[in-house]
Coordinates of C-alpha atoms and ligand atoms in Angstrom, one line a residue:
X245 CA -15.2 20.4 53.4
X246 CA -17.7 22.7 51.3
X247 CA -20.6 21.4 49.5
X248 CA -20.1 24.4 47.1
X249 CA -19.4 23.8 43.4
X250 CA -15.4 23.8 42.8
X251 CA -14.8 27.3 41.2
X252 CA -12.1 26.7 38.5
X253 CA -8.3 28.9 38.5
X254 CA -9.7 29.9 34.8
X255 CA -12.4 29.9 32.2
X256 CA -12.5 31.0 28.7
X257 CA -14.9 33.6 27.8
X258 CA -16.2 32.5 24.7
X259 CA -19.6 33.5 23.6
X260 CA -21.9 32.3 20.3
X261 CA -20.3 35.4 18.2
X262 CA -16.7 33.5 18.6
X263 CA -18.5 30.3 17.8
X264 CA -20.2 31.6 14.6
X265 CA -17.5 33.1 13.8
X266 CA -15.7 29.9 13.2
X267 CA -18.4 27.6 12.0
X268 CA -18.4 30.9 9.1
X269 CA -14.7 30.8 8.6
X270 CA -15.0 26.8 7.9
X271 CA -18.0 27.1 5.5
X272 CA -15.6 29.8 3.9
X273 CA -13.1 27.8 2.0
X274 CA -10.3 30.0 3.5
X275 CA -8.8 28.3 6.7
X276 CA -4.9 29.6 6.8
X277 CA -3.7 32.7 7.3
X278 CA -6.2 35.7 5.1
X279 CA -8.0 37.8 5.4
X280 CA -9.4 37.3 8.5
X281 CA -6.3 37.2 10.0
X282 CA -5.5 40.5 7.9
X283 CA -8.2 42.0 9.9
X284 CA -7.5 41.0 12.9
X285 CA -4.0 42.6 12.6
X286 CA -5.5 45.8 11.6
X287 CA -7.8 46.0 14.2
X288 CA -5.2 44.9 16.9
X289 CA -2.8 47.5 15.5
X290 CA -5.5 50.0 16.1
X291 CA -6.2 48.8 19.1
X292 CA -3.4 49.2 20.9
X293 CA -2.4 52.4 18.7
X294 CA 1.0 50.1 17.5
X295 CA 2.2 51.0 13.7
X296 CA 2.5 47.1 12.8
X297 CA 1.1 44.1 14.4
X298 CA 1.6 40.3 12.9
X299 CA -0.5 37.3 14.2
X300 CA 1.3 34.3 15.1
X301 CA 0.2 31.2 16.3
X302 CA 2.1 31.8 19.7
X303 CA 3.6 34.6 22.3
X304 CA 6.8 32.2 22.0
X305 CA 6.8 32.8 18.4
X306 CA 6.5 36.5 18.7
X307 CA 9.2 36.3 21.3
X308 CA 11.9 34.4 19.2
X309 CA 11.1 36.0 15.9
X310 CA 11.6 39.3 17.5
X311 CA 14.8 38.5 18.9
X312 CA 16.3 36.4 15.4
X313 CA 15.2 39.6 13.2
X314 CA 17.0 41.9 15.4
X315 CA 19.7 40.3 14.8
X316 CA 20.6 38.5 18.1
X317 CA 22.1 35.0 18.2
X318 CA 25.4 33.0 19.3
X319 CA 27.6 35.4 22.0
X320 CA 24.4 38.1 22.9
X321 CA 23.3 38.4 26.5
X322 CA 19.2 38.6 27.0
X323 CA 18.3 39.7 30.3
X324 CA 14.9 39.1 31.6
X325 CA 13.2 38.2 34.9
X326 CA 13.0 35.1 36.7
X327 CA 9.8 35.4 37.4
X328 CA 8.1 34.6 34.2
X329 CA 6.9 30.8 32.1
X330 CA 9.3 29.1 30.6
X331 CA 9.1 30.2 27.5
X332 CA 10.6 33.3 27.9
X333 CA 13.4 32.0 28.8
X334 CA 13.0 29.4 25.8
X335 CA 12.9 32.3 22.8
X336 CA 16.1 33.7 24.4
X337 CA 18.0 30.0 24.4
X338 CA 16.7 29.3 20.8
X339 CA 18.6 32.4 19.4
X340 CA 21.8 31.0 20.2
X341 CA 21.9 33.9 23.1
X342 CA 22.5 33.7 26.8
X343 CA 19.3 34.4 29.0
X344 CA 20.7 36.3 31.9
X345 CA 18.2 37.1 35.1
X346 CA 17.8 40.3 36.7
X347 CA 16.0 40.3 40.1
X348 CA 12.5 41.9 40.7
X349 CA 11.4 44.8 42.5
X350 CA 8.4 44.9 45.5
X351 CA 5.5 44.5 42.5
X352 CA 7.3 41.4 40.7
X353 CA 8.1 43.3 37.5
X354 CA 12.1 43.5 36.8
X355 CA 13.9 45.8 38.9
X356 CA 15.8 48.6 36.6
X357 CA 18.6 49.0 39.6
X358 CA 19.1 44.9 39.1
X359 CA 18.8 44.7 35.9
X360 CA 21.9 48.0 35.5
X361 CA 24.0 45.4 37.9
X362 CA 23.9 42.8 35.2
X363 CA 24.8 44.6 31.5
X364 CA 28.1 42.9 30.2
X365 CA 29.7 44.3 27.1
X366 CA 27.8 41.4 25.8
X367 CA 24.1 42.5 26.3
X368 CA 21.9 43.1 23.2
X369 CA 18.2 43.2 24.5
X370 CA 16.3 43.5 27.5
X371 CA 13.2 41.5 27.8
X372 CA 10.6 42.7 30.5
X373 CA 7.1 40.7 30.9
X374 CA 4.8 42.7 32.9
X375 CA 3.8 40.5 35.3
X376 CA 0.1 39.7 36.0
X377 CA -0.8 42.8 33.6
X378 CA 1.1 45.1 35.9
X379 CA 3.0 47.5 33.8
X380 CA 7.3 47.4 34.3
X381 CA 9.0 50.4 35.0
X382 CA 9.8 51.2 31.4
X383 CA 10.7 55.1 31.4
X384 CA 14.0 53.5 33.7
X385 CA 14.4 50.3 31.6
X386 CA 14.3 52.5 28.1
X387 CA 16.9 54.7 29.8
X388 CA 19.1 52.0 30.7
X389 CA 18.3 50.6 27.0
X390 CA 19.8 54.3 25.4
X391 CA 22.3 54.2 27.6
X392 CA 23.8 51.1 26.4
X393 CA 22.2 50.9 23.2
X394 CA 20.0 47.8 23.6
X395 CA 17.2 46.7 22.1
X396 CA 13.5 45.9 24.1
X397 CA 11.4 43.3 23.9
X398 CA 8.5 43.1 26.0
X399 CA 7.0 39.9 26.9
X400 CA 3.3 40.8 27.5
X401 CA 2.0 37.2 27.8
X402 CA -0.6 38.4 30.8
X403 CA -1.0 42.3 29.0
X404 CA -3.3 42.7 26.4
X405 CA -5.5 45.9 27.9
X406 CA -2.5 46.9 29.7
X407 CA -1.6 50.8 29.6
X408 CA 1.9 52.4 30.6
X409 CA 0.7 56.0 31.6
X410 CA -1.8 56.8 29.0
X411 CA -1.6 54.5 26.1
X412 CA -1.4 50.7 25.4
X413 CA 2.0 48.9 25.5
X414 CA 4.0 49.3 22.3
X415 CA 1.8 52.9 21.0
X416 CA 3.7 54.3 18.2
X417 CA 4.8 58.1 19.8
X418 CA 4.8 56.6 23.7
X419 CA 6.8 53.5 23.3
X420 CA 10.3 53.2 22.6
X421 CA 10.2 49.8 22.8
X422 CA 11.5 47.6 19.6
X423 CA 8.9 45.3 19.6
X424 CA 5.9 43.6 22.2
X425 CA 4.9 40.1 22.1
X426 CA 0.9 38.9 23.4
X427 CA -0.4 35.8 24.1
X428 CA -3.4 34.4 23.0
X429 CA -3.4 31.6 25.0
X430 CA -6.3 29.7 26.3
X431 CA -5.9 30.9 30.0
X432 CA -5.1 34.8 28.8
X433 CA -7.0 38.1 28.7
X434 CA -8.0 37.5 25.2
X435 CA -7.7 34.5 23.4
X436 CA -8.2 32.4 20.0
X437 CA -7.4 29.1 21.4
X438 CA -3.4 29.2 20.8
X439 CA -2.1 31.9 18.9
X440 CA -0.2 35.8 19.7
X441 CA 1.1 38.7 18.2
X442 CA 4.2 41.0 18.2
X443 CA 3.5 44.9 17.6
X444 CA 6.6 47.2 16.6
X445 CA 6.7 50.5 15.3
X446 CA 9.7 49.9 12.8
X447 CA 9.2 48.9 9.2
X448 CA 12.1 47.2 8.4
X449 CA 11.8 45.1 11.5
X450 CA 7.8 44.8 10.8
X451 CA 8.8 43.3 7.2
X452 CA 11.9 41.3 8.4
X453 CA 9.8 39.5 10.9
X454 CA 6.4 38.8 8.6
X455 CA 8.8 37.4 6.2
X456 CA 11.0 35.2 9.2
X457 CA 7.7 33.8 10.7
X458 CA 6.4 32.1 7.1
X459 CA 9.5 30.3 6.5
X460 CA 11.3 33.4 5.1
X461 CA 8.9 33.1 1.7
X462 CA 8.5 36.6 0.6
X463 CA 4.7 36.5 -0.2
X464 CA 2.2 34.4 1.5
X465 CA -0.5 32.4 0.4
X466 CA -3.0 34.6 0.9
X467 CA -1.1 37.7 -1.1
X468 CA -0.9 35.4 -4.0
X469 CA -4.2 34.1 -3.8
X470 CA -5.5 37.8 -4.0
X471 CA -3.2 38.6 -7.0
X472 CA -5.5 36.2 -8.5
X473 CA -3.3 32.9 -9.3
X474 CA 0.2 34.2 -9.1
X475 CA 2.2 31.6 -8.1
X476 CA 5.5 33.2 -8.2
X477 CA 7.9 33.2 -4.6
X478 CA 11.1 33.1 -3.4
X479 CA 12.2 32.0 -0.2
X480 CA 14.7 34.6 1.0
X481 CA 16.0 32.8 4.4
X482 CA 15.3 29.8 6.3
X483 CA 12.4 30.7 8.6
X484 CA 10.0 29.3 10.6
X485 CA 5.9 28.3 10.6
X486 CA 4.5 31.1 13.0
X487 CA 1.9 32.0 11.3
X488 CA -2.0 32.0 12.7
X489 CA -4.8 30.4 10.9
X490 CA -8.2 32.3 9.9
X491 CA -10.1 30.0 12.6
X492 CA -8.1 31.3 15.5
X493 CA -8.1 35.2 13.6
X494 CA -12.0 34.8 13.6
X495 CA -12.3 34.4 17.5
X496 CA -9.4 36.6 17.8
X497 CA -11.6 39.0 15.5
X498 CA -14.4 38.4 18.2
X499 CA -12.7 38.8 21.5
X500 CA -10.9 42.1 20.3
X501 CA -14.7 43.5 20.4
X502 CA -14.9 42.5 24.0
X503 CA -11.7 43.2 25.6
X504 CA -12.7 46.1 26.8
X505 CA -15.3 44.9 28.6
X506 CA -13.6 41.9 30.1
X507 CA -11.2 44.3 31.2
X508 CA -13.5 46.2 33.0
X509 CA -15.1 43.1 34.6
X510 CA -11.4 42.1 35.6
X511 CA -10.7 45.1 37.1
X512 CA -13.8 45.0 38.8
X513 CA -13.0 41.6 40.6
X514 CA -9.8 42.6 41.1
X515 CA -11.0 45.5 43.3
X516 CA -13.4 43.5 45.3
X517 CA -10.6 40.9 46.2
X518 CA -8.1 44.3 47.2
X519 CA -10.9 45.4 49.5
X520 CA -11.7 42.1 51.1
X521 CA -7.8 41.6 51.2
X522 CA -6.2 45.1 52.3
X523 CA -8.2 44.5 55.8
X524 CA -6.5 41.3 56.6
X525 CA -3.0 42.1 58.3
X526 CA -1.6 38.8 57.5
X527 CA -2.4 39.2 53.5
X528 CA -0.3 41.4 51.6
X529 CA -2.2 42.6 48.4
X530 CA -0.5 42.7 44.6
X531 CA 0.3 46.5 43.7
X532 CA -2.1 48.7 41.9
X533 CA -0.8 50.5 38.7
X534 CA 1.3 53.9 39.6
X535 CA 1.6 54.4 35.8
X536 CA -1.1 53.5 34.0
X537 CA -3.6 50.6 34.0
X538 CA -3.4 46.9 35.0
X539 CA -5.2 44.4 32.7
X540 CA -5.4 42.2 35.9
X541 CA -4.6 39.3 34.3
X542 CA -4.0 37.0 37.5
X543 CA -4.6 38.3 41.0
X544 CA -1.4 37.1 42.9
X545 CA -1.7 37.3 46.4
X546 CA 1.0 37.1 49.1
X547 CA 0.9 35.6 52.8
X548 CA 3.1 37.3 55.8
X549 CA 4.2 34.3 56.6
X550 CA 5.7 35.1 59.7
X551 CA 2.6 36.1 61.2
X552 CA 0.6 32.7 59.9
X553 CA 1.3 29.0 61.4
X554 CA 0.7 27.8 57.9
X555 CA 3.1 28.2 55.0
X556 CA 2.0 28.6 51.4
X557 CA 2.2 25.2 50.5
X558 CA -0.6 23.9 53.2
X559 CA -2.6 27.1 52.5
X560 CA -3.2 26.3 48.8
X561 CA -4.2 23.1 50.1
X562 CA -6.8 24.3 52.8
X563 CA -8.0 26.0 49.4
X564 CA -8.8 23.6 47.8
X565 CA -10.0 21.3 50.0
X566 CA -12.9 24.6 50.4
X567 CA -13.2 24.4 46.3
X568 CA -10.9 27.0 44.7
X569 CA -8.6 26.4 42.1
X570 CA -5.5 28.1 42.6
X571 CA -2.2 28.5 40.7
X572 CA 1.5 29.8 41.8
X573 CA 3.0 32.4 39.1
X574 CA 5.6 31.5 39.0
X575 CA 7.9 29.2 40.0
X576 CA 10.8 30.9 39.5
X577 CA 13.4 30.2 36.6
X578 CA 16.2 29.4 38.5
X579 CA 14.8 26.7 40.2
X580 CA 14.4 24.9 37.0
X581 CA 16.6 21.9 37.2
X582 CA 17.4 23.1 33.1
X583 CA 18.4 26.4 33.8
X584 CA 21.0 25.3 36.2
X585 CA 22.6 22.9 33.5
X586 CA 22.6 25.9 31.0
X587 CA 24.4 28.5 34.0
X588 CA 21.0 30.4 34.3
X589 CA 21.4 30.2 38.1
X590 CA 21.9 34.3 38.8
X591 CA 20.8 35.1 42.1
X592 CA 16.9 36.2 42.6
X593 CA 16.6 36.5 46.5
X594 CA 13.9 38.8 45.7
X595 CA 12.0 36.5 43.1
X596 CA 12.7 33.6 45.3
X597 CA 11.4 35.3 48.7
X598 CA 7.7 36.4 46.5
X599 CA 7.7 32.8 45.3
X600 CA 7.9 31.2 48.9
X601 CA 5.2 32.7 49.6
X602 CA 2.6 34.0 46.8
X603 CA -0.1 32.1 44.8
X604 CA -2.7 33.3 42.5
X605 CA -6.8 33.5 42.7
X606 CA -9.0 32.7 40.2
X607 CA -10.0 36.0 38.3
X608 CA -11.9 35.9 35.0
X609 CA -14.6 37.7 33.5
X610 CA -17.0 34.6 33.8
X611 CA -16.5 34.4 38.1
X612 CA -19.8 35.3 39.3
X613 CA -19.9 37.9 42.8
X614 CA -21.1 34.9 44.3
X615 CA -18.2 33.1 43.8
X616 CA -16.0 36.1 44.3
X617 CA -17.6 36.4 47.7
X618 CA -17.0 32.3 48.0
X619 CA -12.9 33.1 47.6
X620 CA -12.7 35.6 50.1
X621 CA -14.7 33.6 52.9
X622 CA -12.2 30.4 52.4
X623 CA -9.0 32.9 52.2
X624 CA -10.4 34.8 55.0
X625 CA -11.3 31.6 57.1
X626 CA -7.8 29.9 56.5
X627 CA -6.2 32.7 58.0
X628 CA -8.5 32.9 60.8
X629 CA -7.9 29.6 61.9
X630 CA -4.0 30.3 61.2
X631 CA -3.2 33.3 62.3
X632 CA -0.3 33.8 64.8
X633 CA -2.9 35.2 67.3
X634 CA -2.2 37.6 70.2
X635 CA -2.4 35.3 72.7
X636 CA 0.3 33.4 71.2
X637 CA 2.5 35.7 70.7
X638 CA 2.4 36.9 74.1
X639 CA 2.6 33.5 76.1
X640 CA 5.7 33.4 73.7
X641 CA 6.9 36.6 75.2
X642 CA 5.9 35.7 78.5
X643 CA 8.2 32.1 78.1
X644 CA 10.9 34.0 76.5
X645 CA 10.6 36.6 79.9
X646 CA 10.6 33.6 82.2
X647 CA 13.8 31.6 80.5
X648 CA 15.8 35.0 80.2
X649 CA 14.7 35.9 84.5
X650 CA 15.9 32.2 85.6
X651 CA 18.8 32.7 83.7
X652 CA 18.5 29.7 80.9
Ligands
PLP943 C1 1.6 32.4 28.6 C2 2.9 33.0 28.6 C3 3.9 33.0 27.6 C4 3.7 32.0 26.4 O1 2.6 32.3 25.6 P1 2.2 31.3 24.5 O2 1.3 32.1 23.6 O3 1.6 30.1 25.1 O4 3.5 31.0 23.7 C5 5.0 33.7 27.7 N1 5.3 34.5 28.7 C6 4.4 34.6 29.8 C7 4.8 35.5 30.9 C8 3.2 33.8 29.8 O5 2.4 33.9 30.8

């Protein structure tokens, strides 16, 4: 239909600083984890004002670590949200422990009243992921955490630039959360390729989990490469190979310098598309952040579909057939043929209703206003041509009028 350039659901941001970066880290003789991954840590840690931040080469790494060196295995109950990836779900499973689903509330996040319904004697941990970037409801989910003495562990996959209130997820003083797991993924806010990172503000869970995600060796490589030659080390428990390399720390290292600024940009797009968006009556716009900020890491849009003669399913394909990649976050865990062979099937009507009828814009740093603009005109346009219009809805009336009058 358009003769427009397809504009793609996402595209890194990677600029010649990241790609020196690298092409120095190779010419370095250092590849593994060291000191560039050292620094990135530190910086990270200051970044989001955490007291302990360890790379790993994935969020699901950060996720599953977190949860084996707290202590949770065989018999625990996880509950998270079934509106998240996979993998989520996965670093619960891999424990040994029982995901259990909560439903969501009107912004997609995990919904504290749901979540209450579903603690068993058996619950260890809660597991939020802040959805799209949009903070959860954490004063209520740490209350409900006291309460019953559980641990958190928040999945924030889409959150990196994310602030609850007035400080970054995880801050030492303002969280009272165990531990938070980021994604570095190629599609995230800020990424290194593959790779994440889990912040906590406990020592002993800090030096338990360093130790777990290098195979449970006590010193690494690098620490006994800068004691000059020792090669002394025990291995204390079986653990696993979660570690990140220097390559990925040195465009890690990078992108830290500019997350603010993507952030911005994101918000920015983000803002243009709740403009455009908020006018339409048929279009229901994501929430802004009551608490804090949102890193706007997808723009997730949702259709009323009862005023539209076109469900989700055909209107993601009118959009593409006008250029626009689009995605669907997500499709909901229960629906998983997997989860229903493991007894993951609690009931989500909430999740499941958002699903049926949400999908996600492209929204990256890289989008130009022109192509911005380009989204909103083929969104726009597909509901004009779908819209229930008045018309319709009072021959409708009219029909209904005439059946009831002759009596049918
Ligand atoms: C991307 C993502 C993950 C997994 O991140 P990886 O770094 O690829 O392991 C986990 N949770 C959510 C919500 C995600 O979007």
């Amino acid at each position: 239909m358009s003769k427009s350039p397809y504009i793609p659901f996402n595209l890194p941001e990677i600029g010649e600083e990241e790609i020196t970066a690298v092409v120095e880290t190779m010419r370095s003789g250092w590849l593994t984890t060291g000191a560039r991954t050292a620094a990135f840590e530190t910086n990270f840690q200051a970044y989001t004002g955490a007291k302990y931040a360890l790379a790993l080469n994935s969020c699901t790494a950060a996720l599953h670590v977190a949860l084996v060196a707290l202590g949770i295995g065989p018999g625990d109950e996880v509950i998270t949200t079934p509106l998240t990836f996979c993998s989520t779900v996965h670093a619960i499973v891999h424990t040994g422990a029982s995901p259990v689903l909560a439903d969501v509330d009107d912004a997609g996040n995990l919904d504290p009243e749901s979540v209450a319904a579903r603690i068993t004697p058996r619950t260890k941990a809660l597991l939020p992921v802040h959805l799209a970037g949009l903070p959860c409801r954490m004063d209520e989910l740490w209350e409900l955490a006291r309460r019953h003495r559980l641990f958190v562990v928040e999945d924030a996959a889409h959150a990196v630039g994310t602030h609850y209130r007035r400080h970054h997820l995880g801050a030492e003083g303002a969280s009272q959360s165990d531990a938070v797991a980021y994604s570095f993924y190629a599609t995230k806010n800020l990424t290194t390729g593959e790779g994440g990172m889990v912040t906590t503000n406990r020592e002993e869970l800090f030096l338990r989990m360093k130790c777990l995600a290098l195979h449970g060796i006590n010193r690494d490589a690098w620490n006994r490469y800068a004691e000059k030659g020792s090669w002394f080390y025990q291995v204390l428990e079986p653990g696993f190979k979660y570690n990140l390399s220097d390559l990925q720390s040195a465009i890690g290292l990078q992108q830290l310098r500019k997350i603010e600024r993507f952030t911005e940009r994101r918000r920015e797009l983000a803002g243009r598309y709740q403009r455009a968006f908020s006018a339409i009556p048929e279009l229901e716009c994501p929430p802004e952040a009551s608490e804090g900020r949102h890193a706007w890491h997808l723009y997730i849009l949702r259709l009323r579909v009862d005023q539209l003669r076109i469900g989700r399913d055909a209107f993601l394909v009118e959009l593409r057939e006008r250029g626009i990649g689009i995605s669907v976050h997500f499709i909901p865990v229960p629906l998983h043929p997997v989860y229903q062979d493991l007894g993951v099937s609690y009931p989500c009507p909430r999740a499941i209703a958002m699903y049926e009828r949400m999908f996600s814009l492209p929204l990256y740093p890289a989008m130009t206003d022109e192509q911005v603009e380009r989204v909103i005109f083929a969104v726009s346009e597909i509901v004009r041509e779908h819209r229930v219009s008045v018309g319709a809805v009072v021959a409708t009336a009219q029909a209904s009028a005439a059946a009831l009058a002759s009596g049918q």
